[in-house]
Amino acid sequence: MEGVIQVVREAIRQLFVPYNLSNILLGVSFLVIKTVPPICTWLFPARDDLGPCELDWREQEILMFLLLAIFAKTRRATSMHQYASTTYLFSKAANFILFMRVDPRFGAIFAILCLVIFLIFPKPAYTGEDTIKFYSPDSLEEALALAKGKRHATYLLMEYYTAWSPDCQSLAPVFADISNRFNTKSLQFGKMDLGRYPALGNKYKIDTGGMSKELPTLILYEHGREKMRRPGHDVKGKVVKYSFSDNDIVRDFDLRDIYDRSRGKVKEAKVEKTTDGVEEVTDTTKDKTE
């Protein structure tokens, strides 16, 4: 019961975060203004075919389409943050269209208001715990070079992201949680902001444009060399859409197996003395925790 209460309290707290509250108000603004008197009678002229403060059939159609679009786009959402971001985006787009139908001036005012809210209340960055190291181009190259020279297997799962990408922002808490659960001495987690180093997009073959479908990109390095990445490309070179869910990342990058092997039994040489005083080397195993 306490767990449920804590979840409810956290949901209420998140609701009153300025970013969420402002976007919710923007998302329902047209519906409220058009149907709640006396605002609706003051802003919207009366029509013979409609009662006061009623939605016409086209407005109802747009709102129904909005619900269907949100459902289609969020059915594979990996977190509430991603669900909320998608809902906010489509709701504001629908409101803009609805205001423009009534009066282009209303549409322009709504668009300016959305821009102001975006600048004043940006999406909050993830501030929870993690075991992620942030790399610069030089420090990453150094880390990969050192990994190539090590005898035992070393792995580095890198997230290449930009601060402005909603998908990258949604992945942040998921990636942080995975890093907390699977981080070991042989399996490390890192991030690099390609927004700060745009020229590196070509080097790592990641499109960093505004319409990119490769942000974020996860690359797993083994012994300092790329082993796999998501999203990948098909035979025609097109980006294959990837769902950055917790389960998909753990499964596709084989993190559980890597984690188990890095903390599993390792062979060590043990020097023992025989009865005749001669030292003898034998192999033993013991559990090693890194």
JSON list of C-alpha atoms in Angstrom, two decimals, residues 59-187:
[
{"chain": "A", "resi": 59, "resn": "GLU", "atom": "CA", "xyz": [-13.34, 20.28, -34.65]},
{"chain": "A", "resi": 60, "resn": "GLN", "atom": "CA", "xyz": [-14.65, 17.02, -33.21]},
{"chain": "A", "resi": 61, "resn": "GLU", "atom": "CA", "xyz": [-13.02, 15.17, -36.11]},
{"chain": "A", "resi": 62, "resn": "ILE", "atom": "CA", "xyz": [-9.63, 16.82, -35.44]},
{"chain": "A", "resi": 63, "resn": "LEU", "atom": "CA", "xyz": [-9.81, 15.98, -31.73]},
{"chain": "A", "resi": 64, "resn": "MET", "atom": "CA", "xyz": [-10.72, 12.37, -32.52]},
{"chain": "A", "resi": 65, "resn": "PHE", "atom": "CA", "xyz": [-7.81, 12.14, -34.93]},
{"chain": "A", "resi": 66, "resn": "LEU", "atom": "CA", "xyz": [-5.57, 13.55, -32.17]},
{"chain": "A", "resi": 67, "resn": "LEU", "atom": "CA", "xyz": [-6.56, 10.74, -29.81]},
{"chain": "A", "resi": 68, "resn": "LEU", "atom": "CA", "xyz": [-5.88, 8.11, -32.48]},
{"chain": "A", "resi": 69, "resn": "ALA", "atom": "CA", "xyz": [-2.49, 9.67, -33.34]},
{"chain": "A", "resi": 70, "resn": "ILE", "atom": "CA", "xyz": [-1.43, 9.75, -29.67]},
{"chain": "A", "resi": 71, "resn": "PHE", "atom": "CA", "xyz": [-2.46, 6.12, -29.23]},
{"chain": "A", "resi": 72, "resn": "ALA", "atom": "CA", "xyz": [-0.56, 5.03, -32.35]},
{"chain": "A", "resi": 73, "resn": "LYS", "atom": "CA", "xyz": [2.61, 6.94, -31.43]},
{"chain": "A", "resi": 74, "resn": "THR", "atom": "CA", "xyz": [2.71, 5.99, -27.75]},
{"chain": "A", "resi": 75, "resn": "ARG", "atom": "CA", "xyz": [1.81, 2.30, -27.83]},
{"chain": "A", "resi": 76, "resn": "ARG", "atom": "CA", "xyz": [5.51, 1.45, -27.76]},
{"chain": "A", "resi": 77, "resn": "ALA", "atom": "CA", "xyz": [6.52, 4.21, -25.35]},
{"chain": "A", "resi": 78, "resn": "THR", "atom": "CA", "xyz": [9.24, 2.97, -23.00]},
{"chain": "A", "resi": 79, "resn": "SER", "atom": "CA", "xyz": [8.50, 5.39, -20.15]},
{"chain": "A", "resi": 80, "resn": "MET", "atom": "CA", "xyz": [5.98, 7.92, -18.90]},
{"chain": "A", "resi": 81, "resn": "HIS", "atom": "CA", "xyz": [8.39, 10.67, -19.94]},
{"chain": "A", "resi": 82, "resn": "GLN", "atom": "CA", "xyz": [8.26, 9.51, -23.54]},
{"chain": "A", "resi": 83, "resn": "TYR", "atom": "CA", "xyz": [4.48, 9.09, -23.40]},
{"chain": "A", "resi": 84, "resn": "ALA", "atom": "CA", "xyz": [4.03, 12.61, -22.01]},
{"chain": "A", "resi": 85, "resn": "SER", "atom": "CA", "xyz": [6.41, 14.21, -24.53]},
{"chain": "A", "resi": 86, "resn": "THR", "atom": "CA", "xyz": [4.60, 12.65, -27.48]},
{"chain": "A", "resi": 87, "resn": "THR", "atom": "CA", "xyz": [1.19, 13.60, -26.10]},
{"chain": "A", "resi": 88, "resn": "TYR", "atom": "CA", "xyz": [2.28, 17.21, -25.55]},
{"chain": "A", "resi": 89, "resn": "LEU", "atom": "CA", "xyz": [3.67, 17.49, -29.08]},
{"chain": "A", "resi": 90, "resn": "PHE", "atom": "CA", "xyz": [0.58, 16.18, -30.88]},
{"chain": "A", "resi": 91, "resn": "SER", "atom": "CA", "xyz": [-1.82, 18.08, -28.61]},
{"chain": "A", "resi": 92, "resn": "LYS", "atom": "CA", "xyz": [-0.14, 21.41, -29.32]},
{"chain": "A", "resi": 93, "resn": "ALA", "atom": "CA", "xyz": [-0.10, 20.68, -33.06]},
{"chain": "A", "resi": 94, "resn": "ALA", "atom": "CA", "xyz": [-3.85, 19.92, -33.00]},
{"chain": "A", "resi": 95, "resn": "ASN", "atom": "CA", "xyz": [-4.58, 23.06, -30.97]},
{"chain": "A", "resi": 96, "resn": "PHE", "atom": "CA", "xyz": [-2.62, 25.17, -33.45]},
{"chain": "A", "resi": 97, "resn": "ILE", "atom": "CA", "xyz": [-4.70, 23.78, -36.34]},
{"chain": "A", "resi": 98, "resn": "LEU", "atom": "CA", "xyz": [-7.96, 24.35, -34.45]},
{"chain": "A", "resi": 99, "resn": "PHE", "atom": "CA", "xyz": [-7.08, 27.95, -33.60]},
{"chain": "A", "resi": 100, "resn": "MET", "atom": "CA", "xyz": [-5.98, 28.63, -37.19]},
{"chain": "A", "resi": 101, "resn": "ARG", "atom": "CA", "xyz": [-9.37, 27.41, -38.48]},
{"chain": "A", "resi": 102, "resn": "VAL", "atom": "CA", "xyz": [-11.16, 29.93, -36.31]},
{"chain": "A", "resi": 103, "resn": "ASP", "atom": "CA", "xyz": [-8.82, 32.87, -36.91]},
{"chain": "A", "resi": 104, "resn": "PRO", "atom": "CA", "xyz": [-5.19, 32.94, -38.13]},
{"chain": "A", "resi": 105, "resn": "ARG", "atom": "CA", "xyz": [-4.46, 35.55, -35.47]},
{"chain": "A", "resi": 106, "resn": "PHE", "atom": "CA", "xyz": [-5.44, 33.04, -32.77]},
{"chain": "A", "resi": 107, "resn": "GLY", "atom": "CA", "xyz": [-3.11, 30.49, -34.38]},
{"chain": "A", "resi": 108, "resn": "ALA", "atom": "CA", "xyz": [-0.22, 32.96, -34.43]},
{"chain": "A", "resi": 109, "resn": "ILE", "atom": "CA", "xyz": [-0.77, 33.91, -30.78]},
{"chain": "A", "resi": 110, "resn": "PHE", "atom": "CA", "xyz": [-0.88, 30.22, -29.79]},
{"chain": "A", "resi": 111, "resn": "ALA", "atom": "CA", "xyz": [2.34, 29.47, -31.70]},
{"chain": "A", "resi": 112, "resn": "ILE", "atom": "CA", "xyz": [4.15, 32.39, -30.01]},
{"chain": "A", "resi": 113, "resn": "LEU", "atom": "CA", "xyz": [2.85, 31.22, -26.62]},
{"chain": "A", "resi": 114, "resn": "CYS", "atom": "CA", "xyz": [4.17, 27.71, -27.26]},
{"chain": "A", "resi": 115, "resn": "LEU", "atom": "CA", "xyz": [7.59, 29.14, -28.16]},
{"chain": "A", "resi": 116, "resn": "VAL", "atom": "CA", "xyz": [7.69, 31.29, -25.02]},
{"chain": "A", "resi": 117, "resn": "ILE", "atom": "CA", "xyz": [6.71, 28.32, -22.81]},
{"chain": "A", "resi": 118, "resn": "PHE", "atom": "CA", "xyz": [9.36, 26.19, -24.50]},
{"chain": "A", "resi": 119, "resn": "LEU", "atom": "CA", "xyz": [12.06, 28.77, -23.72]},
{"chain": "A", "resi": 120, "resn": "ILE", "atom": "CA", "xyz": [10.93, 29.49, -20.16]},
{"chain": "A", "resi": 121, "resn": "PHE", "atom": "CA", "xyz": [10.10, 25.93, -19.09]},
{"chain": "A", "resi": 122, "resn": "PRO", "atom": "CA", "xyz": [12.34, 23.49, -21.01]},
{"chain": "A", "resi": 123, "resn": "LYS", "atom": "CA", "xyz": [11.97, 19.79, -20.44]},
{"chain": "A", "resi": 124, "resn": "PRO", "atom": "CA", "xyz": [13.71, 18.89, -17.15]},
{"chain": "A", "resi": 125, "resn": "ALA", "atom": "CA", "xyz": [16.90, 16.91, -17.57]},
{"chain": "A", "resi": 126, "resn": "TYR", "atom": "CA", "xyz": [17.30, 13.61, -15.76]},
{"chain": "A", "resi": 127, "resn": "THR", "atom": "CA", "xyz": [18.94, 14.22, -12.37]},
{"chain": "A", "resi": 128, "resn": "GLY", "atom": "CA", "xyz": [18.83, 10.75, -10.80]},
{"chain": "A", "resi": 129, "resn": "GLU", "atom": "CA", "xyz": [21.74, 8.48, -9.93]},
{"chain": "A", "resi": 130, "resn": "ASP", "atom": "CA", "xyz": [23.76, 6.71, -12.59]},
{"chain": "A", "resi": 131, "resn": "THR", "atom": "CA", "xyz": [27.19, 5.19, -13.22]},
{"chain": "A", "resi": 132, "resn": "ILE", "atom": "CA", "xyz": [27.71, 6.86, -16.59]},
{"chain": "A", "resi": 133, "resn": "LYS", "atom": "CA", "xyz": [30.89, 8.64, -17.66]},
{"chain": "A", "resi": 134, "resn": "PHE", "atom": "CA", "xyz": [30.61, 11.59, -20.05]},
{"chain": "A", "resi": 135, "resn": "TYR", "atom": "CA", "xyz": [33.25, 11.53, -22.76]},
{"chain": "A", "resi": 136, "resn": "SER", "atom": "CA", "xyz": [34.85, 14.10, -24.99]},
{"chain": "A", "resi": 137, "resn": "PRO", "atom": "CA", "xyz": [36.24, 12.96, -28.38]},
{"chain": "A", "resi": 138, "resn": "ASP", "atom": "CA", "xyz": [39.79, 12.80, -27.00]},
{"chain": "A", "resi": 139, "resn": "SER", "atom": "CA", "xyz": [38.89, 10.95, -23.81]},
{"chain": "A", "resi": 140, "resn": "LEU", "atom": "CA", "xyz": [36.81, 8.41, -25.74]},
{"chain": "A", "resi": 141, "resn": "GLU", "atom": "CA", "xyz": [39.61, 7.71, -28.20]},
{"chain": "A", "resi": 142, "resn": "GLU", "atom": "CA", "xyz": [41.98, 7.25, -25.28]},
{"chain": "A", "resi": 143, "resn": "ALA", "atom": "CA", "xyz": [39.60, 4.85, -23.52]},
{"chain": "A", "resi": 144, "resn": "LEU", "atom": "CA", "xyz": [39.09, 2.77, -26.67]},
{"chain": "A", "resi": 145, "resn": "ALA", "atom": "CA", "xyz": [42.85, 2.62, -27.32]},
{"chain": "A", "resi": 146, "resn": "LEU", "atom": "CA", "xyz": [43.50, 1.40, -23.77]},
{"chain": "A", "resi": 147, "resn": "ALA", "atom": "CA", "xyz": [40.78, -1.24, -24.13]},
{"chain": "A", "resi": 148, "resn": "LYS", "atom": "CA", "xyz": [42.47, -2.65, -27.24]},
{"chain": "A", "resi": 149, "resn": "GLY", "atom": "CA", "xyz": [45.62, -3.34, -25.24]},
{"chain": "A", "resi": 150, "resn": "LYS", "atom": "CA", "xyz": [43.97, -5.24, -22.39]},
{"chain": "A", "resi": 151, "resn": "ARG", "atom": "CA", "xyz": [44.14, -9.03, -22.23]},
{"chain": "A", "resi": 152, "resn": "HIS", "atom": "CA", "xyz": [40.73, -9.59, -20.67]},
{"chain": "A", "resi": 153, "resn": "ALA", "atom": "CA", "xyz": [37.46, -8.64, -22.37]},
{"chain": "A", "resi": 154, "resn": "THR", "atom": "CA", "xyz": [36.29, -5.09, -21.74]},
{"chain": "A", "resi": 155, "resn": "TYR", "atom": "CA", "xyz": [33.00, -3.59, -22.89]},
{"chain": "A", "resi": 156, "resn": "LEU", "atom": "CA", "xyz": [31.78, -0.01, -23.22]},
{"chain": "A", "resi": 157, "resn": "LEU", "atom": "CA", "xyz": [28.17, 0.82, -24.07]},
{"chain": "A", "resi": 158, "resn": "MET", "atom": "CA", "xyz": [28.06, 4.39, -25.44]},
{"chain": "A", "resi": 159, "resn": "GLU", "atom": "CA", "xyz": [25.01, 6.57, -25.93]},
{"chain": "A", "resi": 160, "resn": "TYR", "atom": "CA", "xyz": [25.44, 9.24, -28.59]},
{"chain": "A", "resi": 161, "resn": "TYR", "atom": "CA", "xyz": [22.81, 11.92, -28.07]},
{"chain": "A", "resi": 162, "resn": "THR", "atom": "CA", "xyz": [21.88, 15.58, -28.42]},
{"chain": "A", "resi": 163, "resn": "ALA", "atom": "CA", "xyz": [20.32, 17.71, -25.70]},
{"chain": "A", "resi": 164, "resn": "TRP", "atom": "CA", "xyz": [17.51, 18.95, -27.99]},
{"chain": "A", "resi": 165, "resn": "SER", "atom": "CA", "xyz": [16.25, 15.52, -29.07]},
{"chain": "A", "resi": 166, "resn": "PRO", "atom": "CA", "xyz": [13.05, 14.39, -27.25]},
{"chain": "A", "resi": 167, "resn": "ASP", "atom": "CA", "xyz": [13.95, 10.73, -27.86]},
{"chain": "A", "resi": 168, "resn": "CYS", "atom": "CA", "xyz": [17.36, 11.26, -26.24]},
{"chain": "A", "resi": 169, "resn": "GLN", "atom": "CA", "xyz": [15.72, 12.93, -23.25]},
{"chain": "A", "resi": 170, "resn": "SER", "atom": "CA", "xyz": [13.32, 10.00, -22.90]},
{"chain": "A", "resi": 171, "resn": "LEU", "atom": "CA", "xyz": [16.17, 7.48, -23.00]},
{"chain": "A", "resi": 172, "resn": "ALA", "atom": "CA", "xyz": [18.12, 9.23, -20.21]},
{"chain": "A", "resi": 173, "resn": "PRO", "atom": "CA", "xyz": [16.34, 7.62, -17.20]},
{"chain": "A", "resi": 174, "resn": "VAL", "atom": "CA", "xyz": [16.24, 4.21, -18.93]},
{"chain": "A", "resi": 175, "resn": "PHE", "atom": "CA", "xyz": [19.96, 4.27, -19.73]},
{"chain": "A", "resi": 176, "resn": "ALA", "atom": "CA", "xyz": [20.79, 5.49, -16.21]},
{"chain": "A", "resi": 177, "resn": "ASP", "atom": "CA", "xyz": [18.84, 2.65, -14.63]},
{"chain": "A", "resi": 178, "resn": "ILE", "atom": "CA", "xyz": [20.57, 0.07, -16.85]},
{"chain": "A", "resi": 179, "resn": "SER", "atom": "CA", "xyz": [23.97, 1.50, -15.95]},
{"chain": "A", "resi": 180, "resn": "ASN", "atom": "CA", "xyz": [23.19, 1.19, -12.24]},
{"chain": "A", "resi": 181, "resn": "ARG", "atom": "CA", "xyz": [22.18, -2.46, -12.62]},
{"chain": "A", "resi": 182, "resn": "PHE", "atom": "CA", "xyz": [24.88, -3.76, -14.97]},
{"chain": "A", "resi": 183, "resn": "ASN", "atom": "CA", "xyz": [27.96, -1.63, -14.38]},
{"chain": "A", "resi": 184, "resn": "THR", "atom": "CA", "xyz": [31.10, -3.62, -13.54]},
{"chain": "A", "resi": 185, "resn": "LYS", "atom": "CA", "xyz": [34.83, -3.12, -14.01]},
{"chain": "A", "resi": 186, "resn": "SER", "atom": "CA", "xyz": [34.62, -4.87, -17.39]},
{"chain": "A", "resi": 187, "resn": "LEU", "atom": "CA", "xyz": [31.29, -3.38, -18.51]}
]
